[in-house]
XYZ file of C-alpha atoms in Angstrom:
152
model
C -43.077 -71.804 78.852
C -40.972 -74.643 80.218
C -38.759 -74.648 83.392
C -35.547 -74.261 81.264
C -36.877 -71.124 79.252
C -38.226 -69.536 82.553
C -34.871 -69.996 84.379
C -32.871 -68.517 81.520
C -35.190 -65.560 81.391
C -35.012 -65.038 85.258
C -31.073 -65.272 85.200
C -30.889 -62.941 82.213
C -32.901 -60.469 84.049
C -30.831 -60.628 87.155
C -27.558 -60.619 85.437
C -28.240 -57.804 82.651
C -31.262 -55.648 83.602
C -29.903 -52.947 81.381
C -29.756 -54.894 78.302
C -33.593 -55.971 78.640
C -34.539 -52.423 79.434
C -32.617 -51.164 76.357
C -34.587 -53.531 74.091
C -38.201 -51.926 75.293
C -37.431 -48.917 72.913
C -37.762 -48.125 69.258
C -34.193 -46.879 68.965
C -31.448 -49.094 70.441
C -27.783 -48.535 70.288
C -24.894 -50.523 71.711
C -22.749 -49.216 74.547
C -20.021 -48.257 72.061
C -22.479 -46.270 69.674
C -23.651 -44.158 72.752
C -20.169 -43.544 73.992
C -19.075 -42.328 70.467
C -21.806 -39.930 70.190
C -22.013 -38.497 73.543
C -19.697 -36.732 75.645
C -18.561 -38.123 79.223
C -21.160 -36.024 80.871
C -23.980 -36.722 78.426
C -23.162 -40.469 78.561
C -23.287 -40.408 82.514
C -26.723 -38.475 82.467
C -28.512 -40.003 79.577
C -27.242 -43.724 79.944
C -26.352 -44.214 83.486
C -29.215 -41.850 85.037
C -26.867 -39.349 86.383
C -27.359 -35.608 87.184
C -25.363 -32.535 85.872
C -24.367 -30.121 88.619
C -27.092 -27.428 89.085
C -26.750 -24.229 87.296
C -24.271 -25.981 84.667
C -26.464 -26.114 81.694
C -26.801 -22.775 79.553
C -30.358 -24.260 78.725
C -31.587 -23.495 82.413
C -31.901 -19.586 81.555
C -32.885 -19.930 77.829
C -36.277 -18.707 77.280
C -36.305 -18.441 73.380
C -39.276 -19.639 71.613
C -38.631 -23.320 70.174
C -38.749 -26.792 70.844
C -36.137 -29.127 73.154
C -35.185 -32.361 71.651
C -33.773 -35.543 72.819
C -30.057 -35.639 72.237
C -30.090 -39.417 71.895
C -32.731 -39.626 69.087
C -33.941 -36.192 68.027
C -37.522 -36.691 69.267
C -39.300 -33.555 70.117
C -39.936 -33.483 73.996
C -40.721 -30.202 75.287
C -42.105 -26.853 73.868
C -40.524 -23.644 74.907
C -44.069 -22.350 75.917
C -44.269 -24.634 79.060
C -40.728 -23.849 80.261
C -40.368 -21.683 83.332
C -37.907 -20.769 85.984
C -38.108 -23.090 88.951
C -35.161 -21.712 90.650
C -33.595 -25.231 91.136
C -30.632 -24.620 88.751
C -31.983 -27.126 86.359
C -34.159 -26.542 83.164
C -37.787 -26.993 84.107
C -41.152 -27.503 82.271
C -44.543 -28.067 83.581
C -45.494 -30.195 80.615
C -44.118 -32.188 77.818
C -45.250 -32.647 74.193
C -47.926 -35.505 73.879
C -46.272 -38.972 73.536
C -42.791 -37.671 74.231
C -41.780 -38.976 77.558
C -41.935 -42.222 79.637
C -41.674 -42.415 83.377
C -40.826 -45.080 85.991
C -40.477 -45.159 89.691
C -36.901 -43.962 90.867
C -36.386 -45.097 94.545
C -32.469 -44.597 94.838
C -32.412 -41.637 97.158
C -34.579 -43.122 99.961
C -37.780 -42.045 98.568
C -39.649 -42.606 95.388
C -39.458 -40.116 92.761
C -40.753 -40.275 89.009
C -37.966 -40.526 86.337
C -38.347 -39.150 83.067
C -37.020 -40.486 79.936
C -37.275 -40.316 76.150
C -40.041 -42.599 74.973
C -38.362 -43.441 71.929
C -34.561 -44.247 73.077
C -34.818 -44.361 76.810
C -32.210 -41.673 77.546
C -32.588 -40.282 81.043
C -33.879 -36.890 81.243
C -34.381 -36.061 84.834
C -37.397 -36.206 87.343
C -41.034 -34.962 87.628
C -42.085 -33.481 90.883
C -45.622 -32.354 92.195
C -44.482 -28.985 92.812
C -44.888 -27.126 89.566
C -47.102 -24.286 88.551
C -50.655 -24.418 87.218
C -52.052 -25.792 84.947
C -50.404 -29.325 85.663
C -48.818 -28.645 89.181
C -45.919 -30.533 87.616
C -42.148 -29.714 87.555
C -40.305 -31.576 85.022
C -36.743 -30.930 86.210
C -34.342 -31.986 83.587
C -30.702 -32.117 82.757
C -29.860 -29.987 79.876
C -27.055 -32.570 78.922
C -30.004 -34.677 77.666
C -31.490 -32.045 75.454
C -31.016 -30.109 72.182
C -32.772 -26.764 71.502
C -33.891 -25.460 68.210
C -35.274 -22.051 67.923
C -38.658 -21.532 66.301
């Protein structure tokens, strides 16, 4: 790599980190395509790593048998068998399906949390905490706006 290539790559990552982040996923859409397929809340949560208000998702109190899918790319993410009532106001699971989610550090709120996203399209799902039930001890605290439920 020569100096010019290195400089251009460094500038591109400093100016447009989201553009490079989006390229790391199997499914990529333009901002216009995401906006056309999502509501304002879904876009804020899934593409801007926002959070829906607690208690606002009908999925929080849904305990029917089935599977929860990514709203952005329809990848199966969570089985209903690992869902539980965390009392937080957001849908929660103690385990995802294999090879369904990706994670990254999130230190936006003066602490390091683990952000969960769809491994295929990068859509923000929520965060993973270490205060969940057995057998994993994890709490995948997610935004219902990022998910679609399909009954078994």
